[in-house]
mmCIF file of C-alpha atoms and ligand atoms in Angstrom:
data_model
loop_
_atom_site.group_PDB
_atom_site.id
_atom_site.type_symbol
_atom_site.label_atom_id
_atom_site.label_comp_id
_atom_site.label_asym_id
_atom_site.label_seq_id
_atom_site.Cartn_x
_atom_site.Cartn_y
_atom_site.Cartn_z
ATOM 1 C CA MET M 12 17.667 11.210 -21.682
ATOM 2 C CA PRO M 13 21.339 11.343 -22.503
ATOM 3 C CA VAL M 14 22.446 8.314 -24.559
ATOM 4 C CA ARG M 15 25.130 7.616 -21.845
ATOM 5 C CA THR M 16 22.373 7.447 -19.211
ATOM 6 C CA THR M 17 20.167 5.045 -21.258
ATOM 7 C CA ALA M 18 23.245 2.863 -22.067
ATOM 8 C CA ALA M 19 23.966 2.678 -18.067
ATOM 9 C CA LEU M 20 20.293 1.904 -17.441
ATOM 10 C CA GLU M 21 20.222 -0.832 -20.102
ATOM 11 C CA ARG M 22 23.482 -2.355 -18.739
ATOM 12 C CA ASP M 23 22.189 -2.224 -14.957
ATOM 13 C CA PHE M 24 18.857 -3.693 -16.048
ATOM 14 C CA GLU M 25 20.628 -6.490 -17.725
ATOM 15 C CA ARG M 26 23.221 -7.349 -14.966
ATOM 16 C CA PHE M 27 20.655 -6.856 -12.048
ATOM 17 C CA GLY M 28 18.248 -9.176 -13.802
ATOM 18 C CA ARG M 29 20.938 -11.788 -13.394
ATOM 19 C CA GLU M 30 22.195 -10.671 -9.957
ATOM 20 C CA TRP M 31 20.150 -8.365 -7.674
ATOM 21 C CA PRO M 32 22.404 -5.886 -5.643
ATOM 22 C CA ARG M 33 22.450 -5.154 -2.089
ATOM 23 C CA ASP M 34 21.559 -1.582 -1.015
ATOM 24 C CA PHE M 35 20.397 -0.669 -4.555
ATOM 25 C CA THR M 36 19.176 2.714 -3.379
ATOM 26 C CA ASP M 37 22.861 3.699 -2.545
ATOM 27 C CA LEU M 38 23.861 2.524 -5.916
ATOM 28 C CA VAL M 39 21.055 4.691 -7.595
ATOM 29 C CA ARG M 40 22.228 7.556 -5.674
ATOM 30 C CA ALA M 41 25.849 7.229 -6.628
ATOM 31 C CA GLU M 42 25.326 6.402 -10.307
ATOM 32 C CA TYR M 43 22.406 8.346 -11.239
ATOM 33 C CA ARG M 44 22.395 11.188 -8.702
ATOM 34 C CA VAL M 45 18.791 9.913 -7.940
ATOM 35 C CA ASP M 46 17.642 10.077 -4.169
ATOM 36 C CA LEU M 47 14.589 7.563 -3.940
ATOM 37 C CA SER M 48 13.856 8.451 -0.218
ATOM 38 C CA ALA M 49 10.217 8.197 0.458
ATOM 39 C CA ARG M 50 7.854 8.273 3.566
ATOM 40 C CA TYR M 51 5.038 5.858 4.974
ATOM 41 C CA LEU M 52 3.050 6.674 7.940
ATOM 42 C CA GLY M 53 5.662 9.442 8.679
ATOM 43 C CA GLU M 54 8.439 6.981 8.635
ATOM 44 C CA ALA M 55 11.355 7.749 6.558
ATOM 45 C CA ILE M 56 11.972 4.855 4.133
ATOM 46 C CA PRO M 57 14.690 4.420 1.467
ATOM 47 C CA HIS M 58 12.398 4.203 -1.653
ATOM 48 C CA PRO M 59 8.688 4.172 -2.085
ATOM 49 C CA ILE M 60 7.919 0.411 -3.043
ATOM 50 C CA GLY M 61 6.324 -1.508 -0.074
ATOM 51 C CA LYS M 62 3.997 -4.583 0.098
ATOM 52 C CA GLY M 63 0.277 -4.173 0.638
ATOM 53 C CA SER M 64 -1.462 -6.234 3.390
ATOM 54 C CA GLY M 65 -2.459 -9.663 2.140
ATOM 55 C CA GLN M 66 -1.491 -13.113 1.606
ATOM 56 C CA LEU M 67 2.055 -12.312 1.055
ATOM 57 C CA SER M 68 2.685 -11.078 4.596
ATOM 58 C CA LEU M 69 1.596 -14.039 6.663
ATOM 59 C CA ASN M 70 4.865 -15.431 8.038
ATOM 60 C CA GLU M 71 8.500 -14.521 8.999
ATOM 61 C CA GLY M 72 9.875 -16.245 5.998
ATOM 62 C CA GLN M 73 8.082 -13.850 3.759
ATOM 63 C CA LEU M 74 9.208 -10.776 5.875
ATOM 64 C CA GLU M 75 12.838 -12.060 5.892
ATOM 65 C CA GLU M 76 12.964 -12.582 2.186
ATOM 66 C CA ASP M 77 11.546 -9.028 1.663
ATOM 67 C CA ALA M 78 14.178 -7.582 3.847
ATOM 68 C CA ARG M 79 16.987 -9.366 2.024
ATOM 69 C CA ALA M 80 15.646 -7.995 -1.224
ATOM 70 C CA GLY M 81 15.620 -4.437 0.050
ATOM 71 C CA LEU M 82 11.845 -3.719 0.078
ATOM 72 C CA ALA M 83 11.012 -0.550 1.918
ATOM 73 C CA PHE M 84 7.995 -1.754 4.065
ATOM 74 C CA VAL M 85 5.514 -4.388 4.425
ATOM 75 C CA VAL M 86 1.925 -4.121 5.764
ATOM 76 C CA LEU M 87 0.939 -7.520 7.713
ATOM 77 C CA LYS M 88 -2.230 -9.409 6.658
ATOM 78 C CA THR M 89 -5.272 -7.898 8.272
ATOM 79 C CA LEU M 90 -6.212 -9.032 11.808
ATOM 80 C CA ILE M 91 -9.741 -9.259 12.826
ATOM 81 C CA ALA M 92 -9.918 -7.195 16.225
ATOM 82 C CA GLU M 93 -11.264 -9.044 19.307
ATOM 83 C CA ASP M 94 -11.831 -8.389 22.893
ATOM 84 C CA ALA M 95 -10.566 -9.885 26.003
ATOM 85 C CA THR M 96 -12.867 -12.952 25.777
ATOM 86 C CA GLY M 97 -11.999 -13.393 22.214
ATOM 87 C CA ALA M 98 -15.429 -12.055 20.724
ATOM 88 C CA ARG M 99 -15.165 -10.643 17.262
ATOM 89 C CA ALA M 100 -17.855 -8.547 15.863
ATOM 90 C CA MET M 101 -16.213 -8.735 12.488
ATOM 91 C CA ALA M 102 -15.714 -12.495 12.670
ATOM 92 C CA ALA M 103 -17.208 -12.926 9.331
ATOM 93 C CA TRP M 104 -14.054 -11.632 7.847
ATOM 94 C CA ALA M 105 -11.662 -14.118 9.619
ATOM 95 C CA ILE M 106 -12.565 -17.101 6.898
ATOM 96 C CA HIS M 107 -10.129 -19.524 5.922
ATOM 97 C CA GLU M 108 -9.371 -19.851 2.216
ATOM 98 C CA THR M 109 -6.078 -21.034 0.635
ATOM 99 C CA ARG M 110 -6.775 -21.053 -3.089
ATOM 100 C CA MET M 111 -5.658 -18.094 -5.106
ATOM 101 C CA ALA M 112 -5.660 -17.617 -8.824
ATOM 102 C CA VAL M 113 -3.707 -15.114 -10.699
ATOM 103 C CA GLU M 114 -5.549 -14.315 -13.832
ATOM 104 C CA ARG M 115 -5.943 -11.813 -16.689
ATOM 105 C CA ARG M 116 -8.481 -9.307 -16.329
ATOM 106 C CA PRO M 117 -9.154 -7.113 -19.120
ATOM 107 C CA SER M 118 -10.271 -3.509 -18.188
ATOM 108 C CA ALA M 119 -13.779 -2.364 -19.241
ATOM 109 C CA ASP M 120 -12.193 -0.713 -22.334
ATOM 110 C CA GLY M 121 -10.169 -3.869 -23.160
ATOM 111 C CA ARG M 122 -6.612 -3.327 -21.851
ATOM 112 C CA PRO M 123 -5.190 -6.542 -20.643
ATOM 113 C CA GLY M 124 -4.187 -6.777 -16.919
ATOM 114 C CA TRP M 125 -3.698 -9.054 -14.047
ATOM 115 C CA THR M 126 -5.977 -9.637 -10.982
ATOM 116 C CA VAL M 127 -5.897 -12.225 -8.135
ATOM 117 C CA THR M 128 -9.029 -13.965 -7.650
ATOM 118 C CA TRP M 129 -9.418 -15.066 -3.919
ATOM 119 C CA LYS M 130 -12.441 -15.778 -1.642
ATOM 120 C CA GLY M 131 -10.715 -15.272 1.535
ATOM 121 C CA ARG M 132 -10.700 -12.280 4.028
ATOM 122 C CA GLY M 133 -8.717 -11.572 7.190
ATOM 123 C CA TRP M 134 -6.092 -13.393 9.324
ATOM 124 C CA ASP M 135 -7.562 -16.753 10.079
ATOM 125 C CA ARG M 136 -5.031 -18.060 12.642
ATOM 126 C CA SER M 137 -4.987 -16.838 16.657
ATOM 127 C CA LEU M 138 -4.245 -13.611 17.859
ATOM 128 C CA SER M 139 -1.168 -14.946 19.509
ATOM 129 C CA ASP M 140 0.163 -16.213 16.231
ATOM 130 C CA TYR M 141 -0.287 -12.784 14.915
ATOM 131 C CA LEU M 142 1.497 -11.134 17.868
ATOM 132 C CA ALA M 143 4.336 -13.371 17.185
ATOM 133 C CA LEU M 144 4.592 -12.014 13.607
ATOM 134 C CA VAL M 145 4.238 -8.550 14.919
ATOM 135 C CA ARG M 146 7.296 -9.154 17.174
ATOM 136 C CA ALA M 147 9.332 -10.575 14.288
ATOM 137 C CA GLY M 148 8.230 -7.414 12.182
ATOM 138 C CA ARG M 149 9.248 -5.144 15.178
ATOM 139 C CA ASP M 150 13.000 -6.660 15.221
ATOM 140 C CA LEU M 151 13.238 -6.205 11.612
ATOM 141 C CA THR M 152 12.057 -2.575 11.896
ATOM 142 C CA ARG M 153 14.451 -1.779 14.946
ATOM 143 C CA GLY M 154 17.190 -3.398 12.921
ATOM 144 C CA GLY M 155 16.693 -0.811 10.036
ATOM 145 C CA ARG M 156 16.250 -3.717 7.711
ATOM 146 C CA LEU M 157 12.409 -3.407 6.778
ATOM 147 C CA LEU M 158 9.644 -1.373 8.051
ATOM 148 C CA VAL M 159 6.769 -3.836 9.238
ATOM 149 C CA VAL M 160 3.230 -2.374 10.135
ATOM 150 C CA PRO M 161 0.325 -4.439 11.356
ATOM 151 C CA SER M 162 -3.265 -3.956 9.830
ATOM 152 C CA VAL M 163 -6.620 -4.355 11.692
ATOM 153 C CA LYS M 164 -10.068 -4.642 10.887
ATOM 154 C CA TYR M 165 -11.971 -3.138 14.079
ATOM 155 C CA HIS M 166 -15.761 -3.203 14.544
ATOM 156 C CA LEU M 167 -17.784 -1.096 12.316
ATOM 157 C CA PRO M 168 -21.089 -0.492 13.842
ATOM 158 C CA ARG M 169 -24.453 0.187 12.133
ATOM 159 C CA LEU M 170 -25.656 3.850 12.466
ATOM 160 C CA ASP M 171 -27.976 2.910 15.319
ATOM 161 C CA GLU M 172 -25.193 1.095 17.077
ATOM 162 C CA SER M 173 -22.056 2.058 19.324
ATOM 163 C CA PHE M 174 -18.609 0.953 18.770
ATOM 164 C CA ARG M 175 -17.474 -1.908 20.451
ATOM 165 C CA GLU M 176 -14.773 -0.291 22.471
ATOM 166 C CA ALA M 177 -13.723 -3.391 24.228
ATOM 167 C CA GLU M 178 -12.477 -4.799 20.925
ATOM 168 C CA TYR M 179 -10.544 -1.636 19.994
ATOM 169 C CA ARG M 180 -8.974 -1.435 23.483
ATOM 170 C CA HIS M 181 -7.964 -5.111 23.711
ATOM 171 C CA THR M 182 -6.498 -5.454 20.250
ATOM 172 C CA THR M 183 -4.717 -2.234 20.272
ATOM 173 C CA ALA M 184 -3.220 -2.963 23.820
ATOM 174 C CA VAL M 185 -1.857 -6.253 22.682
ATOM 175 C CA LEU M 186 -0.280 -4.787 19.608
ATOM 176 C CA ALA M 187 1.222 -2.259 21.520
ATOM 177 C CA GLY M 188 2.437 -4.642 23.971
ATOM 178 C CA ALA M 189 4.105 -6.604 21.138
ATOM 179 C CA TRP M 190 5.452 -3.559 19.440
ATOM 180 C CA SER M 191 6.761 -2.276 22.953
ATOM 181 C CA GLU M 192 8.249 1.154 21.905
ATOM 182 C CA PRO M 193 5.980 4.143 20.845
ATOM 183 C CA PRO M 194 4.815 5.004 18.515
ATOM 184 C CA LEU M 195 2.613 2.077 17.599
ATOM 185 C CA LEU M 196 1.959 2.243 13.658
ATOM 186 C CA VAL M 197 -1.142 0.654 12.651
ATOM 187 C CA GLU M 198 -3.083 0.571 9.200
ATOM 188 C CA LYS M 199 -6.912 0.113 9.563
ATOM 189 C CA ASP M 200 -8.372 -1.767 6.588
ATOM 190 C CA PHE M 201 -11.730 -1.073 5.056
ATOM 191 C CA SER M 202 -11.855 -4.063 2.723
ATOM 192 C CA PRO M 203 -13.464 -4.453 -0.765
ATOM 193 C CA THR M 204 -15.662 -7.160 0.699
ATOM 194 C CA LEU M 205 -16.760 -4.724 3.076
ATOM 195 C CA ALA M 206 -17.687 -2.295 0.196
ATOM 196 C CA GLY M 207 -19.707 -5.163 -1.122
ATOM 197 C CA ASP M 208 -21.516 -5.913 2.044
ATOM 198 C CA ALA M 209 -25.001 -4.620 2.981
ATOM 199 C CA LEU M 210 -23.234 -2.881 5.807
ATOM 200 C CA ALA M 211 -21.640 -0.296 3.326
ATOM 201 C CA ASP M 212 -24.881 0.367 1.464
ATOM 202 C CA ASP M 213 -25.326 3.627 3.440
ATOM 203 C CA ARG M 214 -23.298 6.619 2.875
ATOM 204 C CA ALA M 215 -23.879 8.318 6.191
ATOM 205 C CA GLN M 216 -22.706 5.055 8.031
ATOM 206 C CA ILE M 217 -19.675 4.835 5.979
ATOM 207 C CA LEU M 218 -18.827 8.491 6.681
ATOM 208 C CA ARG M 219 -19.522 8.078 10.299
ATOM 209 C CA TRP M 220 -16.790 5.078 10.391
ATOM 210 C CA LEU M 221 -14.365 7.367 8.770
ATOM 211 C CA GLN M 222 -14.920 10.123 11.400
ATOM 212 C CA GLU M 223 -14.919 8.083 14.330
ATOM 213 C CA VAL M 224 -12.798 4.954 13.855
ATOM 214 C CA PRO M 225 -9.257 6.767 14.065
ATOM 215 C CA PRO M 226 -10.200 8.629 17.234
ATOM 216 C CA GLN M 227 -11.507 5.229 18.665
ATOM 217 C CA ILE M 228 -8.188 3.631 17.770
ATOM 218 C CA ARG M 229 -6.131 6.665 19.355
ATOM 219 C CA ALA M 230 -8.406 6.510 22.621
ATOM 220 C CA ALA M 231 -7.804 2.771 22.649
ATOM 221 C CA SER M 232 -3.953 2.793 22.473
ATOM 222 C CA PRO M 233 -2.000 2.839 25.522
ATOM 223 C CA MET M 234 0.840 4.508 23.788
ATOM 224 C CA PRO M 235 1.130 7.151 20.968
ATOM 225 C CA VAL M 236 -0.179 5.806 17.800
ATOM 226 C CA ARG M 237 0.138 6.630 13.978
ATOM 227 C CA ILE M 238 -2.715 5.475 12.081
ATOM 228 C CA ALA M 239 -3.061 4.840 8.286
ATOM 229 C CA VAL M 240 -6.522 4.301 6.977
ATOM 230 C CA LYS M 241 -6.803 2.117 3.930
ATOM 231 C CA LEU M 242 -9.833 3.328 2.137
ATOM 232 C CA MET M 243 -12.174 0.852 0.289
ATOM 233 C CA ASN M 244 -13.307 1.802 -3.136
ATOM 234 C CA ALA M 245 -17.044 2.289 -2.031
ATOM 235 C CA ARG M 246 -19.744 1.436 -4.614
ATOM 236 C CA PHE M 247 -20.536 5.043 -5.039
ATOM 237 C CA ASP M 248 -19.368 7.686 -7.530
ATOM 238 C CA ASP M 249 -16.167 9.349 -7.588
ATOM 239 C CA ALA M 250 -17.435 12.630 -5.722
ATOM 240 C CA PHE M 251 -18.176 10.353 -3.039
ATOM 241 C CA GLN M 252 -14.883 8.712 -2.790
ATOM 242 C CA VAL M 253 -13.429 12.224 -2.374
ATOM 243 C CA GLU M 254 -15.938 12.811 0.307
ATOM 244 C CA MET M 255 -14.633 9.920 2.165
ATOM 245 C CA MET M 256 -11.131 11.199 1.956
ATOM 246 C CA ARG M 257 -12.170 14.424 3.410
ATOM 247 C CA ALA M 258 -14.417 13.060 6.007
ATOM 248 C CA THR M 259 -11.601 10.913 7.506
ATOM 249 C CA ARG M 260 -10.576 12.421 10.803
ATOM 250 C CA GLY M 261 -7.423 11.954 12.768
ATOM 251 C CA ALA M 262 -5.646 9.640 10.260
ATOM 252 C CA ASP M 263 -1.946 10.129 9.636
ATOM 253 C CA THR M 264 -2.026 8.594 6.406
ATOM 254 C CA LEU M 265 -4.688 7.512 3.824
ATOM 255 C CA VAL M 266 -4.002 4.457 1.565
ATOM 256 C CA CYS M 267 -5.697 5.054 -1.677
ATOM 257 C CA PHE M 268 -7.656 2.693 -2.584
ATOM 258 C CA ASN M 269 -8.286 -0.843 -2.008
ATOM 259 C CA ARG M 270 -9.626 -3.182 -4.831
ATOM 260 C CA LEU M 271 -12.940 -2.822 -6.737
ATOM 261 C CA PHE M 272 -15.816 -5.166 -5.905
ATOM 262 C CA ASP M 273 -17.590 -7.013 -8.663
ATOM 263 C CA SER M 274 -20.877 -7.520 -7.239
ATOM 264 C CA LYS M 275 -21.846 -9.971 -10.003
ATOM 265 C CA LEU M 276 -18.886 -12.426 -9.329
ATOM 266 C CA GLY M 277 -19.039 -11.506 -5.641
ATOM 267 C CA LEU M 278 -15.216 -10.728 -5.987
ATOM 268 C CA ALA M 279 -12.532 -8.174 -5.383
ATOM 269 C CA TYR M 280 -10.727 -7.447 -8.280
ATOM 270 C CA GLY M 281 -7.833 -5.114 -9.594
ATOM 271 C CA GLY M 282 -6.155 -4.314 -12.873
ATOM 272 C CA TRP M 283 -6.582 -0.922 -15.170
ATOM 273 C CA ASP M 284 -10.018 -0.373 -13.894
ATOM 274 C CA LEU M 285 -8.683 0.024 -10.384
ATOM 275 C CA SER M 286 -5.752 2.316 -11.281
ATOM 276 C CA ASP M 287 -8.099 4.343 -13.518
ATOM 277 C CA ARG M 288 -10.565 4.972 -10.725
ATOM 278 C CA ASN M 289 -7.999 5.407 -8.159
ATOM 279 C CA LEU M 290 -5.970 8.200 -10.139
ATOM 280 C CA ARG M 291 -9.210 9.808 -11.391
ATOM 281 C CA VAL M 292 -10.292 10.261 -7.737
ATOM 282 C CA LEU M 293 -6.769 11.410 -6.572
ATOM 283 C CA ASP M 294 -7.018 14.049 -9.490
ATOM 284 C CA LEU M 295 -10.285 15.374 -7.911
ATOM 285 C CA TYR M 296 -8.841 15.272 -4.465
ATOM 286 C CA ARG M 297 -6.645 18.302 -3.771
ATOM 287 C CA PRO M 298 -3.970 17.511 -1.147
ATOM 288 C CA LEU M 299 -2.725 20.315 0.855
ATOM 289 C CA PRO M 300 1.056 21.093 1.154
ATOM 290 C CA PRO M 301 2.851 18.641 3.534
ATOM 291 C CA SER M 302 3.217 21.061 6.263
ATOM 292 C CA THR M 303 -0.472 21.766 6.647
ATOM 293 C CA ALA M 304 -2.057 18.433 5.598
ATOM 294 C CA LEU M 305 -3.668 16.439 7.964
ATOM 295 C CA SER M 306 -3.150 13.149 6.344
ATOM 296 C CA SER M 307 -0.250 12.124 3.901
ATOM 297 C CA LEU M 308 -1.062 9.579 0.974
ATOM 298 C CA SER M 309 0.185 6.203 -0.015
ATOM 299 C CA GLY M 310 -1.015 4.538 -3.421
ATOM 300 C CA THR M 311 -2.306 1.116 -4.198
ATOM 301 C CA GLY M 312 -3.736 -0.590 -7.255
ATOM 302 C CA ASN M 313 -2.392 -2.033 -10.412
ATOM 303 C CA ILE M 314 1.253 -0.747 -9.829
ATOM 304 C CA THR M 315 3.258 -2.791 -12.372
ATOM 305 C CA SER M 316 5.607 -0.231 -13.459
ATOM 306 C CA GLY M 317 7.994 2.574 -12.262
ATOM 307 C CA ARG M 318 5.745 5.010 -14.395
ATOM 308 C CA MET M 319 2.505 3.844 -12.706
ATOM 309 C CA LEU M 320 4.304 4.512 -9.530
ATOM 310 C CA LEU M 321 4.987 8.032 -10.559
ATOM 311 C CA GLU M 322 1.421 8.583 -11.667
ATOM 312 C CA TYR M 323 0.319 7.849 -7.927
ATOM 313 C CA ALA M 324 3.408 10.171 -6.710
ATOM 314 C CA ARG M 325 2.409 12.976 -8.948
ATOM 315 C CA ARG M 326 -0.907 13.051 -7.245
ATOM 316 C CA GLY M 327 0.691 13.331 -3.946
ATOM 317 C CA CYS M 328 1.528 9.596 -2.709
ATOM 318 C CA GLU M 329 4.604 9.525 -0.818
ATOM 319 C CA SER M 330 4.898 5.677 -1.132
ATOM 320 C CA VAL M 331 3.155 2.738 -2.918
ATOM 321 C CA GLN M 332 1.760 -0.690 -1.567
ATOM 322 C CA LEU M 333 1.544 -3.633 -4.181
ATOM 323 C CA HIS M 334 0.215 -7.068 -3.970
ATOM 324 C CA THR M 335 -0.727 -8.407 -7.493
ATOM 325 C CA PHE M 336 2.562 -7.655 -9.093
ATOM 326 C CA PHE M 337 4.461 -9.736 -6.700
ATOM 327 C CA GLN M 338 2.251 -12.691 -7.734
ATOM 328 C CA LEU M 339 2.710 -12.948 -11.486
ATOM 329 C CA PRO M 340 4.079 -15.994 -13.264
ATOM 330 C CA LEU M 341 7.779 -15.852 -13.093
ATOM 331 C CA SER M 342 8.113 -15.819 -16.993
ATOM 332 C CA GLU M 343 6.333 -12.287 -16.677
ATOM 333 C CA TYR M 344 9.508 -10.754 -14.907
ATOM 334 C CA ALA M 345 12.640 -9.822 -16.804
ATOM 335 C CA ALA M 346 14.914 -10.830 -14.093
ATOM 336 C CA THR M 347 15.959 -14.370 -14.292
ATOM 337 C CA GLN M 348 17.211 -14.789 -10.746
ATOM 338 C CA GLY M 349 16.442 -13.845 -7.392
ATOM 339 C CA SER M 350 13.103 -13.690 -5.136
ATOM 340 C CA ARG M 351 9.792 -12.441 -6.645
ATOM 341 C CA THR M 352 10.317 -9.329 -4.295
ATOM 342 C CA ALA M 353 13.762 -8.588 -6.011
ATOM 343 C CA ARG M 354 12.280 -9.238 -9.504
ATOM 344 C CA VAL M 355 9.719 -6.699 -8.893
ATOM 345 C CA LEU M 356 12.215 -4.180 -7.513
ATOM 346 C CA HIS M 357 14.341 -4.879 -10.324
ATOM 347 C CA ALA M 358 11.502 -4.276 -12.963
ATOM 348 C CA LEU M 359 9.989 -1.102 -11.150
ATOM 349 C CA VAL M 360 13.225 0.609 -10.470
ATOM 350 C CA PHE M 361 15.633 -0.236 -13.369
ATOM 351 C CA HIS M 362 13.502 -0.810 -16.670
ATOM 352 C CA PRO M 363 15.163 1.508 -19.040
ATOM 353 C CA ARG M 364 11.788 2.821 -20.446
ATOM 354 C CA GLU M 365 9.205 2.123 -17.846
ATOM 355 C CA GLY M 366 11.267 2.131 -14.635
ATOM 356 C CA LEU M 367 11.385 4.748 -11.718
ATOM 357 C CA ILE M 368 14.852 6.099 -12.712
ATOM 358 C CA ALA M 369 13.876 6.375 -16.362
ATOM 359 C CA GLY M 370 10.731 7.994 -15.459
ATOM 360 C CA LEU M 371 12.268 10.541 -12.968
ATOM 361 C CA LEU M 372 14.928 11.456 -15.447
ATOM 362 C CA GLU M 373 12.124 12.117 -18.124
ATOM 363 C CA LEU M 374 10.388 14.311 -15.691
ATOM 364 C CA GLU M 375 13.679 16.365 -15.359
ATOM 365 C CA ALA M 376 14.103 16.524 -19.299
ATOM 366 C CA ASP M 377 10.614 17.756 -19.438
ATOM 367 C CA GLY M 378 11.199 20.493 -17.029
ATOM 368 C CA GLU M 379 8.992 19.071 -14.347
ATOM 369 C CA LEU M 380 11.659 18.172 -11.781
ATOM 370 C CA GLU M 381 14.632 20.035 -10.880
ATOM 371 C CA ARG M 382 17.777 18.894 -9.174
ATOM 372 C CA ARG M 383 18.550 20.084 -5.640
ATOM 373 C CA GLY M 384 22.288 19.817 -4.563
ATOM 374 C CA GLY M 385 22.835 18.116 -8.046
ATOM 375 C CA GLU M 386 20.280 15.365 -7.116
ATOM 376 C CA LEU M 387 16.518 14.561 -8.310
ATOM 377 C CA HIS M 388 14.526 13.645 -5.176
ATOM 378 C CA PHE M 389 11.467 11.231 -5.602
ATOM 379 C CA LEU M 390 9.676 13.233 -2.818
ATOM 380 C CA ASP M 391 9.968 16.338 -4.803
ATOM 381 C CA VAL M 392 7.510 14.741 -7.352
ATOM 382 C CA THR M 393 4.847 14.573 -4.402
ATOM 383 C CA HIS M 394 5.599 17.998 -3.241
ATOM 384 C CA ARG M 395 5.110 19.342 -6.715
ATOM 385 C CA ALA M 396 1.599 17.796 -6.815
ATOM 386 C CA HIS M 397 0.963 19.919 -3.895
ATOM 387 C CA ARG M 398 2.378 23.187 -5.363
ATOM 388 C CA GLN M 399 0.685 22.911 -8.718
ATOM 389 C CA ARG M 400 -2.648 22.900 -7.170
HETATM 390 C C1 FMN D 513 -5.158 -12.011 -2.367
HETATM 391 C C2 FMN D 513 -5.326 -10.821 -1.865
HETATM 392 C C3 FMN D 513 -5.502 -10.533 -0.455
HETATM 393 C C4 FMN D 513 -5.503 -9.183 0.143
HETATM 394 N N1 FMN D 513 -5.953 -9.159 1.380
HETATM 395 C C5 FMN D 513 -5.757 -7.830 2.027
HETATM 396 C C6 FMN D 513 -6.048 -7.720 3.506
HETATM 397 O O1 FMN D 513 -5.981 -8.587 4.242
HETATM 398 N N2 FMN D 513 -5.877 -6.492 3.682
HETATM 399 C C7 FMN D 513 -5.730 -5.341 3.269
HETATM 400 O O2 FMN D 513 -5.825 -4.183 3.613
HETATM 401 N N3 FMN D 513 -5.744 -5.461 1.731
HETATM 402 C C8 FMN D 513 -5.676 -6.658 1.283
HETATM 403 N N4 FMN D 513 -5.524 -6.946 -0.163
HETATM 404 C C9 FMN D 513 -5.333 -5.575 -0.917
HETATM 405 C C10 FMN D 513 -3.739 -5.263 -1.257
HETATM 406 O O3 FMN D 513 -3.110 -5.077 -0.266
HETATM 407 C C11 FMN D 513 -3.653 -4.208 -2.407
HETATM 408 O O4 FMN D 513 -4.190 -2.918 -1.617
HETATM 409 C C12 FMN D 513 -4.746 -4.329 -3.527
HETATM 410 O O5 FMN D 513 -4.612 -5.636 -4.005
HETATM 411 C C13 FMN D 513 -4.315 -3.275 -4.636
HETATM 412 O O6 FMN D 513 -3.084 -3.723 -5.090
HETATM 413 P P1 FMN D 513 -2.513 -4.479 -6.303
HETATM 414 O O7 FMN D 513 -3.414 -3.908 -7.475
HETATM 415 O O8 FMN D 513 -1.073 -4.228 -6.435
HETATM 416 O O9 FMN D 513 -2.932 -5.643 -5.983
HETATM 417 C C14 FMN D 513 -5.366 -8.172 -0.655
HETATM 418 C C15 FMN D 513 -5.134 -8.314 -1.963
HETATM 419 C C16 FMN D 513 -5.007 -9.453 -2.661
HETATM 420 C C17 FMN D 513 -5.013 -9.651 -4.068
#
């Protein structure tokens, strides 16, 4: 990287750590000639960094703070589907648990990393509370401030059972009502606790879900719908994980992949083991070029630097969804001011060696990325992933 650019990055990293700028993507484009535009669920977003579904997208205050910091998108906490009478086949996932512990968790080979230990599961308040949050998200989306997408866990039957269509219909219809204008965007969660459940012991059962759940959602929706399927890390080998990706029918986007499940402790966990597994599986999977691909990809798992973000992008992910990195002790962030969201963006984008800008400039220096119209484009990294295969 030219000395002048390194000096500019160091200067920006230092000053933005004290005061986070508005519209940082415009600034990056003007100053570094780097276009960070990305995509999630077919929607154009100003950069690839979003928040994964969980405890950090439970209320309007959190959404407002994310919009103010300039996050690209947020997936709301997972709602457990219900029918018109309030019956929920997946009620066991709607348990209440407040205590979360942010802990160090070394990987199997000893690298220090972070995980969040938490025994809770899905949304534990009422459906009408959730719809109020969806409406707040819709307003932020329409205002062009933050793309907000609901997440749902719908009924998953055993092989000899049929789908509870009434739950699919009712939940999807009320979400569409709250969203009001097509298309409805929705993420379907297959969670790590599901991976750890006896329900997911059977490969044929999992594959049936992936083949049938997106068409079920589509059939249940009163308006055109785009569906992201967030795949769990099943307790099977890498080849089966790829089989799951290929088996998923009718999803616009695959989110790869939710946390690992520690069956001894009965807990979901993340850290380096999670990103190692996810990147390994994405290496095995061969995404088709964007024009012919059935599903685009969004990455999740242990993204704590721009470099790790680029590892997912190089395997075809057009956006990423973080959770743990938003929860670290404040002393772990280089920025000394601003919300956690701003501090995360600061680290991921501007770090002079580990950040996204530095990483993209390095790809250019290595001949792996070329300028078009004088600019480097983040999405070209994901397109290259397709070309090289
Ligand atoms: C405390 C906690 C709660 C979560 N809840 C959900 C959830 O309700 N639905 C979901 O799809 N993912 C959930 N996740 C998964 C995250 O969205 C994310 O995909 C995963 O933690 C991997 O990213 P990370 O390594 O950056 O944390 C949760 C994660 C954590 C740590």
